[in-house]
Amino acid sequence: MVVTGQPMGAPDPGGRFGGFGGRFVPESLVPACLELETAFAAAWADRSFRDRLDGLLADYAGRPTPLTACTRLSAQLGVNVVLKREDLTHTGSHKINNVLGQALLAERMGKHRVIAETGAGQHGVATATAAALLGLECVVYMGEVDVERQALNVFRMQLLGAQVRPVTSGSRTLKDAVNEALREWVGSVETTHYCIGSVMGPHPYPYLVRELQRVVGEEAREQYRGLSGGEDPDVVVACVGGGSNAAGTFAGFVATRAELVGVEAAGGAAVGRGVPGVVHGMRSLFLQDEVGQVLEAESISAGLDYPGIGPEHAHLAEIGRARYESVGDDEVLGAFRLLAETEGILPALEPAHALAWVVRAAGNGTLRPGANVLVTLSGRGDKDVQQVREMLS
Ligand SMILES: *Cc1c(COP(=O)(O)O)cnc(C)c1O
């Protein structure tokens, strides 16, 4: 198995992380993927592009986000919990880091239009936000079922000037929206950039999105060292849907001694229960039935409803550099309430999964007493309050 350089370096020229990744697309999309790969490499090495992105991340998105040491939560759990506060960004999650970068790339490639897939609507809203900021046309593909379930996010996208296209194929959810966006991109590559929402899809997306999220982990590492007199945390924890906030977080700590833990929803545990397959342009782990049909992921948090995982995570699991755990809905609700009551922070249900694992691991001794734990709080919980209310009643 060929791995280029260190864990979480660049993938090999075929876009593979060990046995995962690659670029499994129709012939007609290969030039678009190659164009993007070349454009990203040039942009990422270009000081003026990086300065422009850093400027938007600072003045528009609100970076750097702080680290918060959780005094009362830590006293209760017996381990020291520090949060990386992506919930405090404009639009309320780490997704803004990715979409600002990709919107700038679209502009640099001379494309005046972006398309995106969305499940619950969060990546659609983020993409519509970045498109409005840069004056790009925006079309969002969303399964018809999700359009009905997430009417408020559909309206948000429309307020931001985006067009939402309901997808009526297959199960009419996220995986079908990805297929539809890929299909439309074949016919519109001249004018259109496909803004993928996580570390998934054909090469170069898993690499590109991880690099755009790397800022989370690099900021957190430097801030943590500042807070602790130069030490790194013992354990770094992040939730995993497609895996972008986890990949960005892990990228900052992979070269330290920190243990890396990704936490999936029990109903979407692609590392725990998935099998290798080629879906959405990449080889990775997916929940599938006996004949290889991709299954629906099930979770209380719509943002973790992707039935696969980014290929780099499949690789990190395979080489043992990161481990992947899963937690159930009851544990997630418990962690949501615990953070609210002890720290005055309502987390999104997605990062409440990461916290739920910390609670479990502190309770059963997997984390030793006094262990130093950094958790990425990928988003804020305002969007989930109504759902939590229904679940608790
Ligand atoms: C979308 C989302 C996720 C899941 O996406 P990843 O690519 O796995 O990071 C996690 N947390 C929040 C708050 C989200 O909005």
GROMACS .gro file of C-alpha atoms in nm, residues 65-77 79-85 87-88 220 223-224 226-228 339 342-345 355 371-375 377:
model
   40
   65THR     CA    1  -1.239   3.096   1.746
   66PRO     CA    2  -1.151   3.064   2.116
   67LEU     CA    3  -1.069   2.761   2.327
   68THR     CA    4  -1.288   2.730   2.636
   69ALA     CA    5  -1.169   2.535   2.940
   70CYS     CA    6  -1.478   2.371   3.092
   71THR     CA    7  -1.428   2.406   3.466
   72ARG     CA    8  -1.758   2.275   3.595
   73LEU     CA    9  -1.793   1.999   3.338
   74SER     CA   10  -1.435   1.885   3.406
   75ALA     CA   11  -1.494   1.874   3.782
   76GLN     CA   12  -1.799   1.658   3.724
   77LEU     CA   13  -1.630   1.416   3.482
   79VAL     CA   14  -1.109   1.472   3.317
   80ASN     CA   15  -1.004   1.814   3.188
   81VAL     CA   16  -1.220   1.916   2.894
   82VAL     CA   17  -1.129   2.205   2.666
   83LEU     CA   18  -1.357   2.300   2.374
   84LYS     CA   19  -1.256   2.440   2.035
   85ARG     CA   20  -1.543   2.680   1.971
   87ASP     CA   21  -1.996   2.722   1.726
   88LEU     CA   22  -1.894   3.087   1.755
  220ALA     CA   23  -0.642   2.471   1.848
  223GLN     CA   24  -0.399   2.791   2.157
  224TYR     CA   25  -0.379   2.473   2.366
  226GLY     CA   26  -0.051   2.867   2.510
  227LEU     CA   27  -0.302   2.758   2.771
  228SER     CA   28  -0.101   2.466   2.909
  339LEU     CA   29  -2.296   2.088   2.861
  342THR     CA   30  -2.258   2.291   3.350
  343GLU     CA   31  -2.114   2.542   3.102
  344GLY     CA   32  -2.404   2.744   2.963
  345ILE     CA   33  -2.339   2.623   2.609
  355LEU     CA   34  -1.902   1.494   2.418
  371ALA     CA   35  -0.665   1.320   3.135
  372ASN     CA   36  -0.647   1.631   2.915
  373VAL     CA   37  -0.908   1.621   2.644
  374LEU     CA   38  -0.967   1.861   2.358
  375VAL     CA   39  -1.311   1.840   2.194
  377LEU     CA   40  -1.746   2.184   1.931
   0.00000   0.00000   0.00000
